[in-house]
Backbone as a ProteinNet text record, in pm:
[ID]
protein_1_A
[PRIMARY]
MSTAKVPAALGRGKPRRRTSRAARFGLPLAVAALLAFTLFPVYWMVSTALDPKALTRGSDLLPSGLTFDHFDFVFDRGNFGTYLLNSAIVGVSTILAAALLSLFAAIAVARFKFTFRTSVLIMVLVVQMVPLEALVIPLFIQMRDYEMLNSLLGLSIVYIALSLPFAIWTLRGFVAAVPKEVEEAAYIDGASWFRMFWSVLLPLVGPGLVATSIFAFITAWNEFVFAYTFMKGSDKYTAAVGIFQFFGENSTAWGPVMASSTLVTLPVMIFFVIVHRRLGSGLAAGAVKG
[TERTIARY]
-5014.2	-4944.3	-4851.2	-4882	-4804.8	-4692.5	-4713.9	-4615.5	-4483.2	-4526.1	-4427.2	-4363.1	-4429.8	-4386.5	-4245	-4265.9	-4159.4	-4035.3	-4021.5	-3880.8	-3826.5	-3911.9	-3864.2	-3811.1	-3911.2	-3851.9	-3722.5	-3701.7	-3582.8	-3474.7	-3493.5	-3390.6	-3332.3	-3432.4	-3385.6	-3297.2	-3309.9	-3226.9	-3114.8	-3064.8	-2943.1	-2829.5	-2879.9	-2769.3	-2747.8	-2851.9	-2818.8	-2727	-2759.3	-2669.4	-2500.1	-2501.4	-2359.8	-2306.3	-2384.1	-2346.6	-2300.5	-2372.3	-2336.3	-2212.1	-2193.2	-2078.4	-1944.3	-1954.4	-1862.5	-1840.4	-1966.1	-1890.4	-1841.7	-1865	-1841.6	-1698.2	-1618.6	-1492.7	-1428.7	-1497.6	-1414.6	-1408.3	-1450.6	-1429.8	-1304.4	-1313.7	-1187.1	-1047.8	-1048.4	-947.1	-922.1	-997.6	-969.4	-909	-939.5	-905.3	-745.2	-737.8	-585.3	-500.5	-546.3	-459.3	-432.9	-515.9	-481.6	-417.6	-398.8	-321.5	-205.8	-179.6	-41.3	5	-86.9	1.3	56.6	-30.4	-10.4	128.5	109.2	229.5	339.1	339.1	476.2	576.3	582	704	750.4	631.8	667	751.6	715.8	799.9	932.5	927.6	1082.4	1146.1	1111.7	1205.8	1232.6	1149.3	1191.3	1275.4	1258.1	1342.9	1457.5	1483.7	1595.4	1710.6	1660	1684.8	1749.2	1685.7	1740.1	1809.9	1835.6	1937.8	2078.6	2132.3	2299	2365.9	2296.2	2345.6	2274.2	2204.5	2105.3	2180.9	2294	2356.2	2353.5	2345.5	2340.7	2210.5	2148	2001	1954.9	1942.6	1869.7	1688	1654.7	1526.1	1461.3	1554.9	1507.4	1387.7	1292.5	1180.8	1219.3	1301.3	1346.8	1473.2	1489.2	1626.7	1725.5	1834.9	1948.5	1970.3	1921.3	1924.5	1863.9	1910.5	1842.7	1972.8	1972.9	2083.6	2021.3	2076.2	2054.1	2186.3	2261.9	2379.8	2329.8	2259	2242.5	2141.4	2089.7	2035.8	2141.6	2242.6	2332.3	2426.8	2446.2	2524.2	2460.6	2338.4	2273.7	2254.3	2282.2	2292.8	2416.7	2525.5	2654.6	2714.3	2743.8	2814	2714.8	2597.8	2487.7	2437	2466.2	2403	2266.5	2217.3	2060.7	1950.7	2013	1931.6	1908.2	2010.5	1986.4	1907	1869.6	1821.8	1671.5	1655.7	1507.6	1438.4	1550.2	1512.8	1454.3	1551.5	1506	1380.7	1336.6	1242	1101.5	1144.4	1027.5	1015.4	1116	1082.9	1024.9	1024.8	986.6	822.6	820.1	683.5	588.6	623.4	538	510.3	619.9	575.1	498.5	482.6	428.9	275.7	252.1	130.3	72.8	118.9	64.5	25.2	114.1	123.1	-14	1.3	-79	-201.5	-241	-370.5	-445.6	-382.5	-397.9	-472.8	-369.6	-378.4	-516.2	-491.4	-601.2	-749.4	-752.9	-900.7	-944.8	-851.2	-895.6	-944.6	-860.8	-884.5	-1016	-1044.6	-1154.3	-1294.2	-1272.9	-1379	-1409	-1310.9	-1327.6	-1383.5	-1369.8	-1413.3	-1556.6	-1591.2	-1702.8	-1813.1	-1762.4	-1876.3	-1881.1	-1804.8	-1800.8	-1819.4	-1874.5	-1912.7	-1816.8	-1717.8	-1634.9	-1594.5	-1547.2	-1518	-1396.3	-1418	-1339.5	-1343	-1462.1	-1439	-1426.5	-1506.5	-1510.7	-1356.8	-1310.4	-1194.3	-1066.4	-1096.8	-988.2	-984.2	-1113.6	-1107.1	-1090.1	-1113.4	-1037	-897.8	-830.8	-681.5	-645.4	-713	-652.6	-671.2	-757.7	-761.9	-641.8	-643.4	-526.6	-379	-339	-209.6	-187.1	-304.8	-298.8	-261.3	-293.5	-255.7	-147.7	-56	60.8	176.1	239.5	336.8	452.1	499.8	595	729.2	755.4	880.3	891.9	761.8	771.8	784.9	760.8	790.2	949.7	1029.7	1159.4	1261.4	1248.2	1342.1	1287.9	1153.2	1130.6	1130	1077.7	1104.2	1248.2	1336	1481	1517.3	1500.5	1527.4	1462.6	1375.4	1270	1364.6	1382.8	1432.6	1590.3	1656.9	1776.2	1759.8	1663.8	1683	1647.2	1572.3	1530.5	1628.2	1752.6	1851.6	1823.1	1696.4	1637.2	1693.1	1824.5	1821.1	1910.5	1900.4	1981.6	1915.6	1790.8	1732.4	1594.6	1597.4	1474.5	1331.1	1348.8	1246.3	1208.1	1297.8	1257.3	1197.5	1272.6	1175.2	1039.2	1033.5	898.2	817.5	846.5	745.9	712	821.6	765.6	696.1	667.7	604.7	459.5	480.4	316.5	266.6	348.2	249.3	205	273.7	249.9	128.5	97.8	-22.1	-120.6	-107.9	-249.7	-348.1	-325.5	-437.6	-533.6	-444.1	-524.2	-596.3	-537.6	-618.3	-715.5	-678.3	-795.7	-933.2	-906.3	-1012.5	-1115.9	-1022.3	-1099.7	-1156.1	-1110	-1144.7	-1295.4	-1291.1	-1394.5	-1512.7	-1493.2	-1632.1	-1668.1	-1591.9	-1632.2	-1704.2	-1657.5	-1711.8	-1858.1	-1860.3	-1967.2	-2064.1	-2060.9	-2133.8	-2194.2	-2125.1	-2156.6	-2290.1	-2436.8	-2532.1	-2504.7	-2539.3	-2530.1	-2597.5	-2729.5	-2810.5	-2760.2	-2634.7	-2560.5	-2471.7	-2420.1	-2343.4	-2430.8	-2520	-2629.7	-2680.1	-2699.2	-2763	-2645.5	-2513.7	-2420.5	-2401.8	-2432.1	-2428.2	-2573	-2683.7	-2791.7	-2768.9	-2680.2	-2675.6	-2558.8	-2504.2	-2427.5	-2254	-2235.5	-2080.8	-2036.6	-1898.6	-1836.7	-1799	-1741.8	-1687.3	-1594	-1494.7	-1392.8	-1458.7	-1547.9	-1609.7	-1683.6	-1727.5	-1817.2	-1735.6	-1619.6	-1515.1	-1454.2	-1417.6	-1352.1	-1458.5	-1587.5	-1664.8	-1750.5	-1774.7	-1892.8	-1829.3	-1753.1	-1728.2	-1579.6	-1474.9	-1386.2	-1388.7	-1488.6	-1514.9	-1589.8	-1646.9	-1742.4	-1650.4	-1551.7	-1464.3	-1345.6	-1305.3	-1204.4	-1155.4	-1263.3	-1219	-1151	-1202.3	-1136.9	-980.8	-956.9	-822.1	-765.7	-792.3	-705.3	-690.3	-768.9	-732.1	-638.3	-639.8	-561	-411.2	-406.2	-289.9	-204.8	-293.6	-229.5	-165.4	-210.9	-147.5	-51	-31	58	184.3	157.1	250.8	351.7	249.3	322.9	387.4	328.6	403.9	525.6	542.5	670.6	750.1	741	799.4	868.8	795.6	846.8	898.4	908	935.4	1091.1	1121.7	1261.4	1340.3	1259.9	1330.2	1344.6	1270.3	1288.8	1399.8	1389.3	1489.1	1638.9	1628	1766.5	1845.4	1727.8	1774.4	1815	1736	1748.4	1848.4	1877.9	1964	2113	2200	2359.1	2445.3	2418	2480.4	2417.7	2486.7	2434	2371	2392.3	2336.8	2192.2	2171.4	2012	1911.9	2005.4	1901.5	1794	1695.6	1591	1623.5	1492.7	1542.6	1522.4	1409.2	1419.5	1547.9	1619.2	1731.2	1818.9	1856.6	1943.2	1957.8	1837.5	1852	1949.7	1958.7	1999.6	2159.1	2216.1	2363.1	2409.7	2286.8	2356.6	2357.2	2326.5	2290.5	2441.6	2563.6	2672.3	2656.4	2776.6	2749.3	2776.8	2840.7	2865.4	2795.2	2743.3	2684.9	2591.8	2497.1	2395.7	2400.7	2431.5	2425.6	2277.7	2201.8	2092.7	2033.4	2144.4	2105.9	2064.1	2162.5	2136	2026	2010.6	1876.7	1778.8	1744.2	1630	1602.8	1681.5	1711.4	1650	1742	1666.1	1536.3	1478.9	1368.9	1256.3	1288.2	1207.8	1176.2	1305.1	1303	1210.6	1197	1135.2	981.2	952.5	800.5	748.3	811.4	727.7	693	720.1	654.5	532.6	547.2	438.8	302.3	345.6	232.8	199.3	264.6	221.9	159	181.8	82.7	-24.9	-29.8	-168.5	-262.8	-199.1	-286.1	-326.6	-256.1	-311.7	-417.8	-399.8	-455.4	-601.3	-573.8	-710.4	-820.9	-763.8	-863.4	-943.9	-843.8	-936.1	-1028.1	-951	-1073.5	-1197.3	-1215.3	-1332.6	-1416.1	-1357.2	-1406.4	-1463.5	-1383.7	-1429.7	-1576.2	-1557.1	-1684.4	-1794.5	-1781.6	-1907.1	-1958.6	-1875.3	-1893.9	-1952.6	-1906.9	-1962.7	-2081.6	-2122.7	-2265.9	-2378.5	-2316.1	-2435	-2445.2	-2329.8	-2339.4	-2430.3	-2413.7	-2459.4	-2643.7
-3220.2	-3096.9	-3130.7	-3242.3	-3250.9	-3335.3	-3412.5	-3474.4	-3399.7	-3294	-3191.7	-3099.3	-3092.5	-2990.2	-3087	-3210.2	-3281.4	-3257.1	-3307.2	-3295.8	-3154.7	-3064.2	-2924.2	-2896	-2919.2	-2895.9	-2960.1	-3096.7	-3169.1	-3114.3	-3060.8	-2991.8	-2867.3	-2788.1	-2668.3	-2681.6	-2817.2	-2833.7	-2870.1	-2938	-2962.6	-2877.6	-2764.5	-2649.4	-2592.7	-2619.4	-2565.9	-2647.2	-2772.1	-2884.6	-2858.9	-2812.3	-2799.3	-2672.2	-2578.9	-2441.3	-2465.1	-2524.1	-2516.1	-2614.5	-2743.6	-2805.7	-2717.4	-2639.8	-2553.8	-2456.5	-2395	-2311.6	-2373.6	-2477.2	-2563.5	-2593.3	-2632.9	-2672.5	-2535.8	-2454.3	-2301.5	-2255.2	-2209	-2114.5	-2131.1	-2275.2	-2311.1	-2299.7	-2335.9	-2351.1	-2148	-2089.6	-1931.6	-1901.9	-1928.6	-1873.5	-1943.9	-2072.7	-2132.1	-2053.7	-2010.8	-1960	-1824	-1751.8	-1611.7	-1608.1	-1735.2	-1714.6	-1746.4	-1852.2	-1884.9	-1739.8	-1676.9	-1540.3	-1460.9	-1458.9	-1346.7	-1380.2	-1499.1	-1551.7	-1603.3	-1623.2	-1661.4	-1557.4	-1427.8	-1338.2	-1360.5	-1377	-1400.8	-1546.6	-1635	-1752.7	-1741.8	-1712.1	-1674.3	-1597.1	-1477.8	-1407.9	-1486.5	-1550.6	-1616.5	-1746.7	-1828.2	-1933.8	-1851	-1775.2	-1731.8	-1677.8	-1626.5	-1601.5	-1728	-1824.8	-1951.4	-2026.6	-1973	-2082.1	-2039.7	-2139.2	-2120	-2065.4	-2105.7	-2069.8	-1988.6	-1859.5	-1773.9	-1712	-1658.3	-1596.4	-1688.5	-1795.2	-1897.1	-1987.4	-1934.1	-1997.9	-2003.7	-1901	-1913.1	-1911.3	-1981.8	-2029.5	-2143.3	-2189.2	-2334.5	-2289.9	-2371.9	-2344.6	-2354.3	-2467.9	-2512.9	-2476.8	-2410.2	-2386.7	-2537.4	-2494.8	-2608.9	-2650.4	-2564	-2623.1	-2524	-2536.6	-2406.6	-2385.4	-2229.5	-2186.4	-2028	-2019.1	-1872.5	-1793	-1815.4	-1750.4	-1587.5	-1568.3	-1454.3	-1367.8	-1415.5	-1351	-1302	-1397.1	-1359.4	-1241.9	-1243.9	-1145.6	-1035.6	-1002.1	-879.5	-832	-895.9	-847.7	-791.7	-892.5	-889.3	-768.5	-795.1	-691.9	-601.1	-623.4	-497.3	-424.3	-432.9	-346.2	-335	-456.1	-404.9	-418.3	-459.4	-447.8	-303.4	-194.1	-71.2	-19.6	-56.7	-2.6	-43.5	-150.6	-195.1	-106.4	-92.6	-17.4	139.8	201.5	327.3	309.5	219.6	211.8	181.4	102.1	104	263.9	327.5	434.3	533.1	538.9	615.8	561.6	481.4	397.8	411.5	401.4	421.5	573.8	670.1	780.8	848.3	820.4	829.4	799.1	698.8	605.3	691.3	712.2	794.4	931.6	1009.7	1159.5	1163	1088.8	1079.7	1082	952.9	912.3	1035.3	1099.7	1190.1	1307.2	1358.7	1507.6	1479.9	1365.8	1332.6	1334.5	1275.7	1255.2	1381.8	1458.2	1600.3	1690.4	1691	1748.5	1731.8	1570.8	1528.6	1559.2	1574	1605.7	1749	1842.2	1977	1998.3	1929.6	1966.2	1904.2	1770	1711.2	1753.3	1827.8	1879.1	2023.7	2109.9	2230.9	2319.5	2431	2517.1	2641.9	2654.7	2784.6	2783.8	2934.8	2988.8	2915.2	2900.2	2794.1	2650.9	2613.2	2468.8	2387.8	2404.5	2361	2364.7	2487.6	2500.3	2414.1	2376.5	2311.5	2167.8	2141.4	1994.2	1975	2083.7	2073.8	2052.2	2132.5	2145.3	2029.1	1961.2	1809	1711.4	1731.5	1622.2	1686.1	1829.3	1849.2	1812.5	1813.5	1778.8	1622.6	1552.6	1411.9	1383	1469.6	1432.2	1465.8	1544.2	1600.3	1434	1411.9	1335.2	1352.3	1237.1	1246.3	1311.2	1264.7	1320	1458.7	1521.5	1678.5	1729.1	1664.3	1740.3	1723.9	1651.5	1610.1	1722.2	1820.5	1929.1	2019.9	2066.3	2167.1	2112.8	1986.5	1953.3	1935.1	1901.3	1917.6	2040.7	2134.4	2286.8	2320.2	2278	2313.3	2248.4	2126.8	2032	2092.8	2140.7	2206	2329.8	2412.3	2531.8	2522.7	2411.8	2391	2281.3	2272.9	2174.1	2036.3	1988.3	1867.2	1739.4	1765.1	1642	1545.1	1434.6	1305.6	1307.7	1324.6	1323.9	1243.3	1129.3	1026.4	1127.6	1249	1333.5	1403.6	1444.3	1530.9	1423	1331.7	1206.8	1169.8	1175.8	1131	1224.3	1369.5	1505.8	1477.6	1445.9	1424.1	1342.2	1214.2	1097.3	1127	1195.4	1287.6	1339	1407.4	1541.1	1470.3	1370.9	1288	1198.6	1150.5	1072.1	1134	1241.7	1353.9	1380	1402.9	1414.8	1310.4	1190.8	1088.7	1034.5	1060.5	1027.7	1100.9	1239.8	1352.3	1298.4	1289.1	1247.3	1138.9	1037.8	883	927.1	974.3	991.1	1092.1	1187.3	1278.5	1202.1	1087	1004.5	923.8	879.3	791.5	914.8	1015.2	1098.3	1134.6	1187.4	1235.5	1131.1	1004.1	885.2	848.9	901.2	911.4	1007.6	957.3	1051.7	1153.1	1262.2	1385.1	1355.5	1293.1	1256.6	1156.6	1068.1	978.7	1069.5	1193.3	1287.9	1365.3	1445.1	1483.6	1402.2	1270.3	1198.3	1198.9	1156.9	1171.1	1281.9	1414.4	1529.2	1548.4	1514.3	1505.1	1422.1	1302.2	1218.5	1289.5	1404.3	1463.6	1459	1375	1349.4	1480.1	1504	1612.6	1584.7	1674	1654.3	1537.5	1545.9	1462.9	1314.2	1318.2	1172.3	1144.1	1244.1	1197.2	1130.9	1208	1158.8	1027.5	1033.4	895	762.4	781.4	661.5	647.1	757.1	745	756.5	855.3	895.2	810.8	779.7	696.4	579.4	500.2	347.9	326.7	454.2	447.4	460.6	562.9	593.4	506.2	407.9	328.1	249.3	201.1	133.2	251.1	354.3	465.1	472.1	471.4	475.8	357.4	284.2	145.5	154.4	171.7	187.4	308.2	422.4	518	500.4	404.2	351.7	259.5	179.6	80.4	166.5	266.5	344.6	427.9	489.7	556.3	470.8	352.5	257.6	223.3	175.4	116.6	239.8	363.2	487.1	505.4	495.8	520.9	412.2	269.2	156.7	135.2	164.3	106.6	239	380.4	485.1	469.4	514.8	506.7	657.7	727.9	850.9	932	959.4	1079.2	1035.5	896.7	848.4	833.5	813.8	799.2	973.4	1060.8	1192.9	1233.9	1234.1	1327.4	1276.8	1151.4	1089.4	1070.1	1160.7	1148.3	1059	985.5	889.4	776.1	657.2	501.5	491	539.2	488.1	520.6	617.1	681	633.4	531.7	476.8	388.3	390.4	311.7	192.6	82.6	-63.2	-71.6	25.8	41.1	107.3	175.7	228	123.9	21.9	-61.6	-159.9	-186.3	-310.8	-256.5	-116.6	-85.6	-87.7	-108.1	-129.9	-264.9	-356.8	-474.6	-463.1	-358.9	-361.6	-275.9	-374.5	-326.6	-260.5	-202.3	-140.7	-241.1	-330.4	-458.7	-579.9	-577	-721.7	-699.7	-788.7	-773.7	-908.5	-874.6	-988.6	-1022.1	-1106.5	-1156.5	-1231.9	-1301.6	-1374.3	-1279.4	-1177.9	-1070.1	-966.7	-950.7	-864.7	-916.3	-1065.3	-1141.6	-1171.1	-1173.1	-1184.5	-1082.8	-934.4	-809.2	-777.5	-806	-780.2	-857.3	-986.9	-1069.4	-1019.9	-955.5	-894.2	-794.5	-684.9	-585.8	-607.6	-720.3	-774.3	-835.6	-895.1	-993.3	-882.9	-777.8	-687.5	-606.3	-593.3	-527.2	-625.4	-775.6	-874.6	-897.2	-914.9	-904.8	-815.8	-688.4	-569.5	-576.7	-594	-602.5	-724	-834.6	-937.7	-912.1	-851.4	-787.2	-686.4	-589	-473	-504.4	-610.9	-647.4	-744.9	-779.6	-848	-738.3	-628.4	-545.8	-440.3	-445.7	-361.2	-435.3	-568.2	-643.9	-619.6	-617.7	-622.9	-487.2	-376.8	-258.7	-237.4	-257.3	-228.6	-297.9	-426.3	-490.7	-408.3	-352	-272.5	-154.3	-95.8	26.2	13.5	-81.4	-121.3	-153.8	-202.2	-222.1	-111.4	-21.8	97.9	214	227.3	318.6	269.2
-2917.4	-2873.9	-2750.1	-2656.5	-2559.8	-2601.9	-2685.9	-2741.9	-2813.2	-2868.6	-2947	-2850.5	-2732.9	-2617.7	-2547.7	-2518.4	-2438	-2519.9	-2634.6	-2690.5	-2666.6	-2711.7	-2707.1	-2552.6	-2475	-2325.7	-2285.4	-2342.5	-2331.3	-2421.1	-2532	-2599.1	-2535.2	-2456.6	-2397.4	-2264.7	-2224.4	-2091.5	-2124.2	-2249.8	-2264	-2269.5	-2324.1	-2309	-2167.6	-2077.5	-1941.5	-1880.9	-1914.8	-1836.5	-1872.6	-2015.2	-2034	-2014.8	-2010.9	-1953.2	-1809.3	-1705.6	-1572	-1561	-1639.3	-1629.2	-1671.8	-1772.4	-1817.9	-1700.7	-1635.3	-1534.6	-1433.9	-1399.1	-1306.9	-1283.9	-1409.6	-1422.9	-1505.1	-1547.9	-1598.7	-1534.5	-1403.4	-1304.6	-1220.2	-1179.7	-1095.4	-1185.3	-1292.4	-1425.2	-1421.5	-1434.1	-1470.4	-1338.1	-1244	-1102.5	-1088.2	-1092.8	-1106.2	-1164.3	-1309.2	-1402.4	-1358.8	-1305.9	-1234.6	-1136.3	-1057.7	-906.7	-992.7	-1073.4	-1121.4	-1205.7	-1271.7	-1349.1	-1235.6	-1132.5	-1019.8	-911.3	-890.6	-795.2	-838.8	-999.2	-1074.7	-1013.7	-1038.7	-1002	-870.4	-764.9	-631.1	-607.2	-696	-689.6	-713.5	-849	-902	-838.2	-764.1	-664.4	-533.1	-485.8	-353.6	-387.6	-532.2	-555.1	-590	-652.1	-683	-579.1	-465	-364.9	-281.9	-320.6	-221.6	-343.3	-451.7	-539.6	-541.2	-510.6	-503.2	-613.9	-729.1	-868	-919.3	-839.9	-895.4	-1012.3	-1041.9	-1144	-1270.5	-1256.8	-1406.7	-1385	-1337.3	-1331.7	-1478.6	-1569.1	-1656.9	-1655.4	-1751.8	-1758.6	-1668.4	-1625.5	-1512.9	-1428.1	-1423.8	-1324.3	-1188.9	-1159.7	-1034.3	-990.7	-863.4	-829.1	-815.6	-825.4	-824.6	-705.1	-599.6	-451.9	-395.9	-240.4	-154.9	-54.3	-39.2	68.2	98.6	197.8	271.9	270.9	174.7	158	138.9	31.5	-28.1	82.9	178.2	290.2	378.2	408.4	506.8	464	302.6	246.6	241.4	201.2	207.4	360.3	450.4	601.9	641.8	603	655.3	562	433.3	341.5	299.8	266.6	220.3	337.1	450.9	544.9	536.4	503.7	484.7	601.4	715.1	826.2	894.4	849.2	883	773.1	635.1	551.5	600.6	638.1	678.9	804.3	887	1025.2	971.2	849.8	806.7	741.4	684.6	632.1	712.7	814.5	921.9	986.5	1011.3	1094.2	986.6	876.6	796.2	789.9	734.3	713.3	832.1	958.7	1058.8	1106.9	1092.1	1099.9	1008.7	859.4	760	801.2	838.6	840	984.5	1085.5	1204	1184.2	1101.3	1091.3	966.4	870.9	765.9	795.3	886.4	920.7	1029.8	1107.4	1199.3	1114.6	1042.6	981	862	814	694.7	739.6	869.8	948.4	978.9	1032.8	1100.2	974	856.4	751.6	675.6	674.6	605.3	708.1	837.9	908	891.5	856.3	810.5	698.4	607.4	472.8	458.4	527.6	533.8	610.5	740.1	836.3	855.5	801.1	818.5	717.6	732.9	585.6	613.1	508.9	511.2	378.2	368.9	228	159.1	50	-84.4	-19.9	47.1	50.3	-58.9	-159.1	-272.2	-347.3	-335.4	-401.8	-349	-204.1	-134.1	-193.5	-214.8	-249.7	-383.8	-459.2	-610.9	-620.3	-511.7	-503.9	-447.5	-376.8	-328.4	-475	-548.1	-652.4	-743.4	-783.1	-849.1	-822.8	-697.6	-622.8	-640.1	-616	-647.8	-798.8	-896.9	-1037.2	-1099.9	-1015.5	-1065.6	-1030	-1142.8	-1138.3	-1026.4	-994.6	-863	-901.4	-1024.8	-1086.9	-1120.2	-1128.3	-1123.8	-1019.5	-881.2	-757	-692.3	-764	-705.5	-668.3	-791.1	-810.1	-705.7	-710.7	-603.8	-453.9	-413.8	-287.4	-257.1	-331.4	-323.3	-253.8	-343.3	-301.9	-180.4	-144.5	-23.8	106	88.2	205.9	218.8	114.9	89.4	188.3	190.7	251.3	373.4	403.6	556.9	635	537	609.8	646.3	580.3	609	501.8	408.1	341.6	430.2	386.1	444.3	591.5	594.2	711.6	711.9	796.3	791	810.8	925.9	928.2	819	764.6	636.3	524	509.6	420.6	453.4	577.7	610.5	598.2	594.7	607.2	464	372.7	199.6	180.7	238.8	211.2	278.9	393.4	446.2	369.5	306	189.4	77.8	36.8	-75.2	-40.5	68.2	89	147.5	176.9	238.4	130.8	-1.4	-104.4	-116.3	-125.6	-129.9	-0.9	94.4	218.6	262.8	233.9	273	180	64.1	-27.5	-0.2	55.2	80.5	215.8	306.8	443.9	416.3	330	343.6	325	206.5	186.1	276.1	367.1	506.2	593.9	601.7	741.2	650.1	550	494.7	520.6	496.2	490.6	630.4	755.8	889.5	885.3	930.1	952.9	1062.9	1019.5	1146.2	1260.2	1231.9	1358.7	1451.6	1417.2	1500.2	1605.3	1540	1658.8	1720	1671	1770.4	1862.9	1850.2	1944.4	2054.9	2016	2119.5	2201.1	2134.6	2196.2	2282	2284.8	2362.9	2466	2437.3	2569	2649.6	2623.7	2706.1	2703.9	2553.9	2521.4	2476.4	2489	2458.8	2303.4	2229.6	2097.5	2090.5	2172.7	2174.2	2214.7	2300.7	2332.1	2229.8	2167.3	2035	1910.1	1908.6	1827.4	1845.3	1945.1	1986.6	1993.7	2058	2073.7	1960.2	1877.3	1762.7	1636.4	1583.2	1476	1443.2	1494.3	1484.6	1441.1	1548.3	1499.1	1339	1316.7	1173.7	1070.8	1084.3	966	984.3	1077.2	1103.7	944.3	867	742.4	649.9	667.9	585.8	616.1	738.4	810	770.3	762.1	699.9	601.6	513.3	352.3	325.4	424.4	401.8	408.3	553.7	597.2	524	461.2	351.9	261.8	174.7	89.1	170.8	252.1	334	329.6	392.8	418.2	296	174.4	52.3	-6.1	7.9	-43.8	-3.3	137.4	219.2	211.4	207.7	225.6	60.4	-21	-189.5	-259.8	-215.1	-268.1	-301	-404.8	-453.6	-494.3	-568.8	-639.2	-529.3	-439.9	-337.4	-236.1	-182.4	-79.1	-155.5	-281.7	-328.4	-371.9	-392.3	-395.1	-281.8	-165.9	-56.2	6.7	4.7	125.1	47.4	116.5	85.6	121.6	268.9	345.9	307.5	287.9	257.6	401.1	534.7	635.7	668.4	582.8	560.9	493.9	372.5	272.6	320.9	267.1	278.8	214	227	158.9	6.8	-25.5	-162.7	-231.3	-196.4	-236.8	-197.4	-78.8	-82.4	-152.7	-233.7	-340	-449.8	-451	-596.7	-599.1	-462	-458.2	-535.3	-547.2	-582.1	-750.4	-803.6	-946.6	-979.9	-1053.8	-1101.5	-1229.3	-1289.4	-1439	-1507.8	-1484.7	-1612.5	-1560.7	-1454.4	-1406.7	-1289.7	-1254.6	-1136.5	-1055.8	-930.9	-800.8	-793.6	-888.2	-869.7	-766.6	-699	-576.5	-489.5	-439.2	-335.5	-367.5	-515.6	-545.6	-536.4	-523	-513.2	-363.8	-290.3	-137.7	-70.5	-114.7	-43.8	-92.6	-209.6	-283.6	-163.9	-146.7	-72.9	62.7	115.1	253.1	252.9	150.8	126.7	119.7	37.6	11.2	127.6	190.8	317.3	424.7	472.9	561.5	480.6	370.3	296.5	310.2	260	276.1	421.9	526.8	661.1	678.9	671.1	711.3	629	532.6	445.3	499.3	546.3	590.9	716.6	797.8	941.3	910.8	843	834.9	746.8	650.9	592.7	671.6	773.6	888.1	957.1	991.5	1068	979.1	835.7	760.1	749.6	709.6	715.3	855	977.5	1080.4	1101.9	1060.5	1073.2	979.9	874.8	772.1	830.6	874.3	956.6	1085.9	1175.7	1278.8	1233	1152.3	1099.4	1028	962.3	927.7	1018.8	1148.5	1239.3	1320	1317.9	1404.7	1335.4	1203.3	1120.4	1129.1
[MASK]
++++++++++++++++++++++++++++++++++++++++++++++++++++++++++++++++++++++++++++++++++++++++++++++++++++++++++++++++++++++++++++++++++++++++++++++++++++++++++++++++++++++++++++++++++++++++++++++++++++++++++++++++++++++++++++++++++++++++++++++++++++++++++++++++++++++++++++++++++++++++++++++++++

C-alpha cells in the first residue's frame, strides 16, 4: 500500500508545480500586456506631439525626430496659456465649492432626521442619472436669463451643480460610517460643534473629500459641451475647447492637437498622483481614529 501511495502523491505534485510556474510567469506577462494596452495611447500622443513630421507620420511606432515646435505653436498662435488658466480657475473653484457644499449636505442627510429625507436622496440619484446632453438647453436658457453666459463664474456654477449629486451621495456614506459615539465623546470633552467638525469628523471623512475632489476636478477640466456652448468669446475658452480650434474643416493639425492634448493631460495626472497619496494616508488615519 505504501508503494502505491508514493507514485500517486508524486503525480499530484507535478500539476501544482506547473501551475505555480504558469502563475509566476503568466502574471507578469498579463500585467505587462495591460500596461502596454493602457499606456500606448499616452505614448502615441506624446510622441506625435514631439514628432516634427506629425502630419505624415502614419503608422510608424517611432517618431522621425524630436521637436518642441508644436508646443511653441499652441502657446504663441493658439493662445493655449489663456485656456489653461481659464480651466485652472474653473477647476479650483469647482473643487472648493463642491467639496464644501457636498460635505454639509452629506452631514445633513446622514445625521439629521427631517421630512422627505429619503426623497432628497432619491432625487440626488435621479439627477445623477440624467444625461448631460439633456441639460444643455435648460441650463443655457437659465444662464442667459441670469446674464452669466461667457462668464467663468457661470461655467463654474454649472460644473458645481453637476458635481454635487455624486459628491453628496459619496460623502453621505463616509459620514454615516463615522460612529456617533465619536462625536458624542467630543461633546462630552467640552468641544463645540465646529471644534468637533474640524478635529474629529473632517479627518475621518477626508478620503471621501479627496475622492469627490478628483471627480469634480476631472469634470471641470475635461468637460467640453457646456464650455463650448456657454462661452462666446475665445478668450474665455477652457483648455478642452481650445483643442478644438486645431481641427479644420478639411484637415487636422495633428502636431498641435497632440501637443495641446498633452498639456491638458499632464495637470490631471499630476493632480491625481498628489491626491492619491493623500487618499491612502487619509484612509489609514481614518482606520486608526475610528
